[in-house]
XYZ file of C-alpha atoms in Angstrom:
615
model
C -44.740 -90.391 4.440
C -48.101 -88.927 5.466
C -50.143 -86.436 3.450
C -48.985 -83.470 5.584
C -45.353 -84.429 5.085
C -45.809 -84.923 1.367
C -47.560 -81.583 1.107
C -44.754 -79.825 2.965
C -42.212 -81.523 0.710
C -44.021 -80.359 -2.424
C -44.143 -76.798 -1.078
C -40.404 -76.917 -0.221
C -39.497 -78.222 -3.665
C -41.545 -75.528 -5.347
C -39.944 -72.822 -3.219
C -36.457 -74.290 -3.746
C -37.015 -74.531 -7.475
C -38.203 -70.975 -7.580
C -35.230 -69.824 -5.580
C -32.926 -71.770 -7.872
C -34.408 -70.235 -10.977
C -34.170 -66.779 -9.430
C -30.611 -67.387 -8.300
C -29.563 -68.705 -11.691
C -31.186 -65.702 -13.340
C -29.409 -63.339 -10.976
C -26.081 -65.066 -11.537
C -26.609 -64.960 -15.279
C -27.390 -61.255 -15.136
C -24.329 -60.648 -12.947
C -22.151 -62.571 -15.386
C -23.572 -60.621 -18.285
C -22.735 -57.369 -16.506
C -19.229 -58.502 -15.561
C -16.702 -56.689 -17.794
C -14.736 -58.783 -20.258
C -11.067 -58.317 -19.335
C -9.882 -59.383 -22.785
C -12.161 -56.825 -24.431
C -10.972 -54.072 -22.095
C -7.354 -54.982 -22.862
C -8.020 -54.918 -26.609
C -9.724 -51.541 -26.426
C -7.462 -49.746 -23.945
C -4.130 -51.584 -23.690
C -3.451 -53.461 -26.937
C -1.953 -50.519 -28.793
C 0.944 -50.168 -26.338
C 1.184 -53.636 -24.809
C 0.324 -55.819 -27.796
C 2.888 -57.644 -29.945
C 3.659 -54.542 -32.022
C 3.373 -51.963 -29.247
C 6.205 -50.112 -27.555
C 5.180 -50.962 -24.013
C 5.917 -54.003 -21.888
C 4.528 -57.037 -23.697
C 1.594 -59.039 -22.375
C 3.772 -62.021 -21.427
C 5.977 -59.758 -19.312
C 3.008 -58.077 -17.635
C 1.547 -61.513 -16.869
C 4.388 -62.206 -14.450
C 2.789 -59.741 -12.056
C -0.138 -60.580 -9.819
C -3.642 -59.318 -10.571
C -3.499 -57.217 -7.390
C -0.238 -55.571 -8.486
C -1.628 -54.776 -11.945
C -4.847 -53.423 -10.415
C -2.813 -51.215 -8.070
C -0.843 -49.809 -11.010
C -4.083 -48.923 -12.800
C -5.699 -47.475 -9.683
C -2.939 -45.581 -7.859
C 0.242 -46.165 -9.826
C 1.831 -44.882 -13.009
C -0.919 -46.184 -15.323
C -3.697 -44.405 -13.451
C -4.015 -41.649 -16.102
C -4.375 -44.283 -18.833
C -7.121 -45.986 -16.800
C -9.278 -42.859 -16.534
C -12.809 -43.758 -17.574
C -12.532 -47.425 -16.589
C -14.802 -48.586 -13.791
C -13.392 -50.418 -10.796
C -14.859 -53.638 -12.195
C -13.201 -53.041 -15.585
C -9.828 -52.397 -13.951
C -10.155 -55.558 -11.904
C -11.249 -57.566 -14.956
C -8.369 -56.436 -17.153
C -5.902 -57.005 -14.297
C -7.151 -60.577 -13.853
C -7.038 -61.144 -17.627
C -3.430 -59.974 -17.876
C -2.300 -61.988 -14.858
C -3.883 -65.157 -16.303
C -2.018 -65.076 -19.618
C 0.510 -67.752 -18.771
C 3.439 -65.708 -17.564
C 5.656 -67.293 -14.942
C 4.419 -65.933 -11.596
C 6.702 -63.721 -9.590
C 8.115 -65.523 -6.567
C 6.699 -64.354 -3.234
C 8.714 -61.525 -1.772
C 10.273 -62.200 1.610
C 11.862 -59.008 2.864
C 15.176 -59.532 4.603
C 14.860 -57.364 7.693
C 17.894 -56.030 9.528
C 18.647 -57.595 12.897
C 18.899 -55.797 16.205
C 22.709 -55.840 16.104
C 23.411 -54.738 12.570
C 27.064 -55.269 11.716
C 26.954 -53.244 8.523
C 29.832 -50.876 7.822
C 29.547 -47.302 9.046
C 31.855 -44.619 7.700
C 33.079 -41.586 9.593
C 33.601 -39.677 6.350
C 32.505 -36.068 6.641
C 29.348 -35.329 4.692
C 28.617 -39.001 4.057
C 25.288 -38.443 2.360
C 23.385 -38.039 -0.873
C 20.206 -36.388 0.262
C 17.512 -36.117 -2.401
C 18.271 -35.130 -5.977
C 21.813 -33.942 -5.295
C 24.338 -33.978 -2.437
C 24.009 -30.188 -2.122
C 21.472 -27.391 -2.414
C 22.974 -26.232 -5.728
C 21.873 -29.418 -7.548
C 25.291 -29.943 -9.164
C 25.017 -33.723 -8.691
C 28.717 -33.773 -7.730
C 30.059 -35.886 -4.882
C 33.477 -35.083 -3.390
C 36.113 -37.810 -3.282
C 35.880 -37.990 0.500
C 32.104 -38.483 0.505
C 32.142 -40.704 -2.591
C 34.865 -42.961 -1.198
C 35.718 -43.802 -4.781
C 38.540 -42.666 -7.068
C 38.897 -42.680 -10.824
C 41.405 -45.543 -10.498
C 38.890 -47.652 -8.573
C 35.857 -47.098 -10.810
C 36.879 -49.752 -13.408
C 36.941 -52.334 -10.581
C 33.291 -51.841 -9.588
C 31.247 -55.030 -9.329
C 27.640 -55.774 -8.489
C 27.344 -56.419 -4.744
C 23.606 -56.875 -4.280
C 20.262 -56.265 -5.936
C 16.834 -55.394 -4.580
C 13.717 -56.238 -6.602
C 10.679 -53.942 -6.470
C 7.620 -56.216 -6.586
C 4.484 -55.215 -8.441
C 6.012 -52.740 -10.885
C 7.594 -52.715 -14.342
C 9.435 -49.449 -13.764
C 12.280 -48.624 -11.373
C 13.241 -45.005 -11.949
C 13.651 -43.632 -8.439
C 16.902 -42.219 -7.164
C 18.339 -43.509 -3.902
C 18.897 -41.184 -0.949
C 21.683 -42.130 1.500
C 21.871 -40.584 4.974
C 23.794 -42.044 7.945
C 24.235 -45.404 6.281
C 20.550 -45.800 5.438
C 19.146 -45.898 1.935
C 15.691 -44.415 1.326
C 13.858 -45.060 -1.930
C 10.301 -45.076 -3.227
C 8.666 -47.247 -5.871
C 6.008 -46.687 -8.479
C 3.572 -48.916 -6.578
C 3.727 -46.506 -3.624
C 5.999 -48.464 -1.263
C 8.817 -46.590 0.466
C 11.784 -48.663 1.611
C 14.471 -47.902 4.152
C 17.406 -50.249 3.547
C 20.848 -50.616 5.013
C 23.092 -49.087 2.354
C 25.926 -51.539 2.887
C 24.052 -54.833 3.123
C 20.657 -54.117 1.545
C 18.628 -55.475 4.477
C 15.302 -53.747 5.209
C 14.774 -51.448 8.192
C 11.144 -50.596 7.391
C 8.573 -50.084 4.652
C 5.770 -47.538 4.324
C 2.817 -47.631 1.915
C 1.893 -44.293 0.362
C -1.593 -43.832 -1.065
C -0.244 -43.538 -4.616
C 2.898 -44.320 -6.579
C 6.115 -42.480 -5.757
C 8.701 -41.319 -8.278
C 10.535 -38.401 -6.674
C 13.616 -38.870 -4.492
C 13.248 -38.797 -0.715
C 14.611 -35.877 1.349
C 15.715 -36.613 4.927
C 15.538 -33.605 7.263
C 15.227 -33.285 11.042
C 14.692 -37.001 11.533
C 11.932 -37.102 8.890
C 11.883 -38.775 5.480
C 9.858 -36.533 3.128
C 8.481 -37.403 -0.318
C 5.598 -36.803 -2.707
C 3.300 -39.103 -4.700
C 1.363 -39.302 -7.974
C -1.607 -37.414 -6.497
C 0.366 -34.436 -5.139
C 0.397 -35.661 -1.553
C 3.476 -34.929 0.566
C 4.362 -37.275 3.414
C 6.667 -36.997 6.409
C 7.547 -40.295 8.077
C 9.943 -40.980 10.919
C 13.289 -41.692 9.242
C 14.168 -44.280 11.900
C 10.877 -46.188 12.089
C 8.753 -45.323 9.033
C 5.833 -44.110 11.159
C 3.697 -41.393 9.557
C 4.141 -37.949 11.148
C 2.086 -35.824 8.763
C 0.539 -35.843 5.296
C -0.566 -32.863 3.206
C -2.151 -32.550 -0.252
C -0.467 -29.599 -1.955
C -2.622 -29.349 -5.102
C -6.307 -30.192 -5.592
C -6.238 -30.661 -9.375
C -7.053 -34.352 -9.996
C -4.134 -34.789 -12.403
C -1.495 -33.085 -10.242
C 1.542 -35.135 -9.248
C 5.014 -34.734 -7.795
C 7.840 -35.907 -10.046
C 10.694 -33.666 -8.910
C 12.417 -34.226 -5.586
C 11.466 -31.761 -2.835
C 14.389 -29.837 -1.353
C 14.699 -28.502 2.207
C 16.410 -25.390 3.534
C 16.246 -23.901 7.052
C 13.220 -25.920 8.086
C 11.193 -25.318 4.905
C 10.472 -27.985 2.279
C 10.082 -26.689 -1.293
C 7.846 -28.978 -3.353
C 7.571 -28.854 -7.182
C 4.179 -29.763 -8.693
C 3.657 -31.217 -12.168
C 0.775 -33.132 -13.768
C -0.346 -35.913 -16.085
C -3.004 -33.759 -17.758
C -0.913 -33.306 -20.885
C -1.333 -37.050 -21.526
C -5.079 -37.069 -20.897
C -5.457 -34.374 -23.551
C -4.983 -37.151 -26.099
C -8.555 -38.250 -25.317
C -10.803 -36.162 -27.561
C -13.545 -36.204 -24.931
C -11.325 -34.737 -22.230
C -11.963 -31.011 -21.571
C -8.400 -29.705 -21.885
C -6.852 -28.158 -19.863
C -6.993 -26.542 -16.408
C -3.830 -27.535 -14.492
C -1.149 -24.960 -13.676
C 2.237 -25.758 -12.166
C 3.406 -24.513 -8.805
C 5.973 -24.529 -6.024
C 4.697 -25.082 -2.488
C 6.664 -24.229 0.665
C 5.862 -26.386 3.707
C 7.194 -26.374 7.238
C 9.262 -29.538 7.640
C 8.181 -30.114 11.235
C 4.421 -29.751 10.758
C 3.558 -29.735 7.050
C 1.913 -26.336 7.400
C 1.940 -24.353 4.147
C 4.013 -21.177 4.222
C 3.353 -20.100 0.649
C 2.364 -21.351 -2.789
C 3.392 -19.774 -6.083
C 1.742 -20.773 -9.349
C 3.780 -20.653 -12.544
C 0.682 -19.206 -14.270
C -0.707 -16.214 -12.433
C -4.399 -16.747 -13.250
C -6.678 -19.819 -13.373
C -7.785 -21.251 -16.689
C -10.886 -19.849 -18.364
C -13.101 -21.353 -21.055
C -11.736 -20.761 -24.567
C -14.449 -22.405 -26.661
C -15.015 -25.917 -27.962
C -13.052 -28.384 -30.076
C -14.233 -29.732 -33.429
C -15.940 -32.606 -31.570
C -17.719 -30.257 -29.172
C -15.531 -30.697 -26.092
C -14.852 -27.575 -24.040
C -11.381 -26.039 -24.131
C -9.661 -24.074 -21.358
C -6.527 -22.003 -20.918
C -3.960 -20.906 -20.035
C -2.719 -24.186 -18.597
C 0.358 -26.324 -18.015
C 3.812 -24.905 -17.235
C 4.511 -27.809 -14.872
C 7.568 -28.043 -12.638
C 9.091 -31.458 -13.359
C 12.388 -31.178 -11.505
C 13.861 -30.352 -8.113
C 14.237 -26.636 -7.267
C 17.709 -25.194 -6.591
C 18.550 -23.124 -3.510
C 20.739 -20.010 -3.744
C 21.627 -19.275 -0.117
C 23.580 -16.080 -0.823
C 20.859 -14.386 -2.845
C 17.909 -15.839 -0.936
C 16.427 -17.303 -4.117
C 14.903 -20.549 -5.308
C 15.511 -21.422 -8.978
C 12.814 -23.388 -10.794
C 12.706 -24.869 -14.292
C 9.294 -24.939 -16.015
C 7.666 -26.797 -18.889
C 5.488 -25.937 -21.840
C 1.880 -24.767 -21.880
C -0.879 -27.262 -22.660
C -3.146 -24.689 -24.294
C -3.049 -21.052 -25.306
C -2.869 -18.135 -24.474
C 0.861 -17.550 -24.000
C 2.152 -16.910 -20.482
C 5.501 -15.398 -19.408
C 6.765 -18.433 -17.459
C 6.623 -21.041 -20.251
C 9.873 -23.008 -20.806
C 11.596 -20.747 -18.332
C 13.868 -20.441 -15.343
C 12.110 -18.678 -12.460
C 13.806 -17.038 -9.488
C 11.506 -17.042 -6.442
C 12.064 -15.403 -3.077
C 12.824 -18.180 -0.579
C 10.794 -16.549 2.184
C 7.719 -15.361 0.294
C 7.620 -17.183 -3.041
C 7.451 -13.877 -4.932
C 8.786 -14.019 -8.483
C 11.982 -11.974 -8.578
C 12.719 -12.617 -12.235
C 11.622 -14.870 -15.114
C 13.822 -15.891 -18.031
C 11.720 -17.608 -20.725
C 13.228 -19.206 -23.819
C 10.103 -20.247 -25.776
C 7.190 -17.991 -24.888
C 4.726 -19.583 -27.336
C 4.906 -23.336 -26.710
C 1.421 -24.836 -26.317
C 1.569 -28.615 -26.759
C -0.153 -31.716 -25.388
C -0.527 -35.407 -26.262
C -3.256 -34.643 -28.823
C -0.475 -33.210 -31.008
C 1.492 -36.482 -30.920
C 0.751 -37.775 -34.412
C 2.282 -37.769 -37.869
C -1.219 -37.564 -39.302
C -4.249 -35.579 -38.189
C -3.815 -34.065 -34.751
C -6.364 -34.708 -32.036
C -9.068 -32.134 -31.309
C -7.292 -30.941 -28.149
C -4.081 -30.014 -29.966
C -3.748 -26.198 -29.767
C -4.361 -24.238 -32.994
C -0.751 -23.092 -32.910
C 1.164 -26.251 -32.010
C 4.290 -25.773 -29.910
C 7.575 -27.690 -29.744
C 7.445 -29.081 -26.159
C 10.806 -27.651 -25.082
C 10.580 -28.092 -21.327
C 13.265 -27.423 -18.782
C 12.909 -30.876 -17.249
C 16.395 -30.776 -15.733
C 17.017 -29.066 -12.406
C 18.956 -25.758 -12.679
C 22.577 -26.062 -11.493
C 24.285 -23.248 -9.587
C 28.097 -23.366 -10.015
C 30.989 -21.278 -8.722
C 33.913 -20.782 -11.102
C 37.602 -20.588 -10.212
C 37.480 -16.775 -10.239
C 34.676 -16.725 -7.669
C 31.919 -15.751 -10.103
C 28.795 -17.872 -10.387
C 26.657 -19.224 -13.210
C 23.253 -20.852 -13.290
C 23.244 -23.723 -15.800
C 19.965 -24.571 -17.515
C 19.570 -27.535 -19.859
C 16.575 -27.660 -22.203
C 14.861 -30.288 -24.365
C 15.718 -28.050 -27.307
C 19.281 -29.389 -27.027
C 20.579 -26.057 -25.712
C 22.672 -25.549 -22.585
C 22.489 -22.011 -21.187
C 24.731 -20.300 -18.641
C 22.732 -17.575 -16.889
C 23.974 -14.742 -14.688
C 22.218 -14.968 -11.286
C 23.263 -11.370 -10.547
C 21.645 -9.998 -13.718
C 18.150 -11.532 -13.657
C 19.251 -14.600 -15.590
C 20.915 -12.825 -18.508
C 22.564 -15.333 -20.854
C 26.366 -15.345 -20.498
C 26.933 -18.110 -23.015
C 24.964 -20.813 -24.754
C 25.877 -23.939 -26.685
C 23.866 -26.352 -28.795
C 24.558 -29.956 -27.810
C 21.649 -31.721 -29.540
C 18.966 -31.193 -32.107
C 16.133 -31.410 -29.536
C 12.575 -32.684 -29.864
C 9.715 -34.263 -27.904
C 12.205 -36.648 -26.299
C 15.276 -34.829 -27.486
C 17.943 -32.614 -26.049
C 18.560 -32.490 -22.305
C 15.862 -34.438 -20.508
C 16.404 -34.977 -16.769
C 19.660 -33.512 -15.583
C 23.299 -32.546 -15.820
C 26.250 -32.488 -13.425
C 29.166 -30.153 -12.796
C 32.443 -30.320 -10.857
C 33.062 -26.554 -11.096
C 35.327 -26.857 -14.141
C 33.111 -28.643 -16.633
C 29.455 -29.453 -17.118
C 28.596 -33.054 -18.019
C 25.462 -33.156 -20.113
C 23.483 -36.147 -21.411
C 21.650 -35.830 -24.721
C 18.665 -37.990 -25.656
C 17.618 -36.910 -29.181
C 15.256 -39.871 -29.416
C 12.899 -39.846 -32.404
C 9.840 -41.764 -31.245
C 8.469 -42.191 -34.746
C 11.596 -43.897 -36.130
C 13.147 -45.122 -32.830
C 16.423 -43.598 -33.976
C 18.472 -41.717 -31.399
C 21.695 -39.768 -31.162
C 22.418 -40.315 -27.499
C 25.722 -38.911 -26.257
C 27.471 -37.491 -23.209
C 29.148 -34.089 -23.530
C 31.844 -32.306 -21.568
C 31.519 -28.493 -21.632
C 33.977 -25.857 -20.375
C 32.228 -23.645 -17.824
C 34.266 -20.515 -18.517
C 33.606 -20.366 -22.256
C 30.764 -22.759 -23.040
C 33.026 -24.633 -25.454
C 32.221 -28.286 -25.971
C 35.396 -30.150 -25.028
C 34.338 -33.646 -25.984
C 31.370 -35.707 -27.110
C 31.036 -39.461 -26.565
C 28.124 -41.050 -28.438
C 26.535 -44.310 -27.400
C 27.648 -47.337 -29.477
C 25.225 -47.627 -32.412
C 24.976 -51.402 -31.928
C 24.114 -51.183 -28.205
C 20.550 -52.321 -28.941
C 21.479 -55.260 -31.147
C 19.421 -58.375 -30.333
C 17.604 -56.530 -27.565
C 13.964 -55.883 -26.922
C 12.098 -53.599 -29.300
C 11.826 -50.760 -26.790
C 15.616 -50.357 -26.640
C 17.190 -47.069 -27.720
C 20.648 -45.510 -27.618
C 19.213 -42.263 -26.215
C 20.665 -40.933 -22.944
C 17.835 -39.261 -21.057
C 18.959 -39.979 -17.488
C 20.699 -37.361 -15.322
C 24.474 -37.411 -14.957
C 26.407 -37.874 -11.705
C 29.997 -36.703 -11.212
C 32.820 -37.512 -8.809
C 36.381 -36.176 -9.169
C 37.640 -37.228 -12.602
C 34.550 -39.269 -13.533
C 31.079 -38.694 -15.007
C 28.545 -41.530 -14.723
C 25.224 -41.972 -16.509
C 22.837 -44.724 -17.590
C 21.166 -45.136 -20.967
C 17.865 -46.265 -22.447
C 19.885 -49.214 -23.845
C 20.251 -50.455 -20.250
C 23.975 -49.829 -19.913
C 25.477 -47.900 -17.014
C 28.703 -46.200 -18.116
C 31.469 -44.234 -16.401
C 33.495 -41.720 -18.441
C 36.853 -40.083 -17.908
C 35.827 -36.504 -17.151
C 38.743 -34.949 -19.023
C 38.507 -36.985 -22.247
C 35.055 -38.601 -22.384
C 36.569 -42.082 -22.720
C 34.404 -44.880 -21.279
C 36.338 -46.465 -18.389
C 33.649 -48.812 -17.003
C 30.421 -50.296 -18.272
C 27.766 -52.587 -16.819
C 24.775 -54.011 -18.701
C 21.793 -53.818 -16.345
C 19.412 -55.506 -18.809
C 19.871 -58.873 -17.080
C 17.906 -61.075 -14.723
C 18.960 -60.909 -11.082
C 17.794 -62.427 -7.808
C 17.152 -59.794 -5.174
C 18.023 -59.920 -1.511
C 14.256 -59.975 -0.935
C 13.971 -63.385 -2.616
C 12.306 -62.175 -5.813
C 13.695 -62.559 -9.322
C 13.738 -59.281 -11.249
C 15.289 -57.742 -14.292
C 16.907 -54.490 -15.233
C 15.990 -52.546 -18.339
C 16.237 -48.966 -19.532
C 17.788 -46.347 -17.245
C 15.886 -43.078 -17.265
C 14.616 -40.241 -15.038
C 16.845 -41.132 -12.041
C 20.622 -41.085 -11.820
C 23.450 -42.692 -9.898
C 23.932 -42.138 -6.165
C 27.533 -42.477 -4.922
C 28.329 -42.642 -1.207
C 31.112 -44.231 0.861
C 32.581 -46.429 -1.859
C 29.234 -47.645 -3.166
C 27.278 -46.780 -6.283
C 23.488 -47.244 -6.525
C 21.288 -47.197 -9.644
C 17.700 -48.231 -10.365
C 17.059 -49.932 -13.706
C 13.827 -50.369 -15.637
C 11.728 -47.718 -17.377
C 8.599 -48.305 -19.415
C 6.483 -45.222 -18.880
C 3.927 -44.595 -21.648
C 5.454 -47.472 -23.622
C 8.909 -45.873 -23.745
C 11.941 -47.970 -22.906
C 12.609 -51.468 -21.599
C 10.738 -52.436 -18.412
C 12.556 -53.496 -15.266
C 12.255 -53.436 -11.496
C 15.623 -53.510 -9.733
C 17.918 -51.430 -7.552
C 21.561 -52.360 -8.122
C 24.380 -51.738 -5.626
C 28.031 -51.737 -6.752
C 31.321 -51.562 -4.887
C 34.991 -52.456 -5.332
C 35.681 -55.993 -4.048
C 37.711 -56.028 -0.849
C 37.259 -52.297 -0.253
C 35.979 -51.456 3.209
């Protein structure tokens, strides 16, 4: 080695050493700045998902991939809980959870339908369950011809196939069936089109955010909304996007109720997650106001928009910790609107306010003009009902809890328009107060009769829906006390002429024995009816069918079991909530698994039942 070479080598080593020191320093700084996933979990997730929490436990969450957990925090159901976390913190906590030793979920291999699909096709008239209900009146009643199922056959129902939703711990979407195809969304934002008979996959579509509301199929389009108040129209045959429209700019707006279509117009209900964010004392509460938006089905163009609160929120002052307060706010629309063709009206159930001052449309049934959105009449049942998550405490309330705390008595169930034997009509409205009201649609919603079916509460009374066959109303009662985990879940049969309760069938008190801690005997899910039978699922995971005349349970299936899906993944059922049974052409479909905000037993399956040998 000559002197020049040695000199060059010394220079290279010095430079390399310097670069190494600099690189190590940079890497050390980067590592120091990298969020600690375990610390983020302890600070933001432990309360619900720790060993004593009510949410899905860490070992169950660890079965999901880091990408799936990150997606849930970023665009799925847990997005409101992740507010304030940086992208790096969300990624870190997702990787921490996924690394906690849970058995990984098997890769999903979708079973796509072949070119020559041999699945059964029925010629039954009206073979469909389109959206929240088979009809515009939201009665959730399927005729015997369309159901393809009799009361004598119901006890013979058996599980035919299961579909596992990957990347989610909640399956609370209702299936839509049109022309032999099943359309359903998931809380990770994937929309599936399946063959209703066999369960094979026609197509999938990825929405920008999670999807909870049922799909409506109109004019060759599948229409649905997501957790950020976007409405999509995709080709029902291929899944190709036709149009997309954001119907509300508030950052916490979301669509939970199924849109409903009539004469080329899609009516979209808008709710929000802001009531939950109010639990953060640093959140300036609250500015959201509920609405109904009318869109042209073909183009997505907005025809009209009607807010439940007539004026935007204004500043009210500051909380005891110095955070600004705003109002009026809230009055979300959680459920599907109901169409009254004869009167040209759209009936809408509303929720509570988040902050004062009082507004006329709180906890109300609204009648809107189908063409213009103008409010024709408003029937409110609790005018002063300001409540948000800051009030959810047995001790000191959070700073955002309104000075005059309300009772949170939403109308979360869709109104039901029924025609009686004498030709008269009633509008049924079920409330979280535990009251069922029969309103006169010809007298601006005047109360014709009312009956108390439950004691009501934050998760009490009538939560998500009721059904009617024109003779009786079938009403599920939750009455779930979140502080004690006690519940008085029951299904009720009510005479439509008089409002008399004909029967009451409570859930078995031991239904949660030896089950997971998040089990409850509450019945919050909506009811479905076919001739002679009422069907509803429970937070305890059981799907039950009742004799409509007596309330006797004639069939029961425990969905809280592990199943292998047609898509190759292993999943599990859990609590049944928010979405009800779909019955079409001899088959019954139900999603199972609900663990929103730590309530209920997680799960991720769609279950399909039929009578063996029936074609």
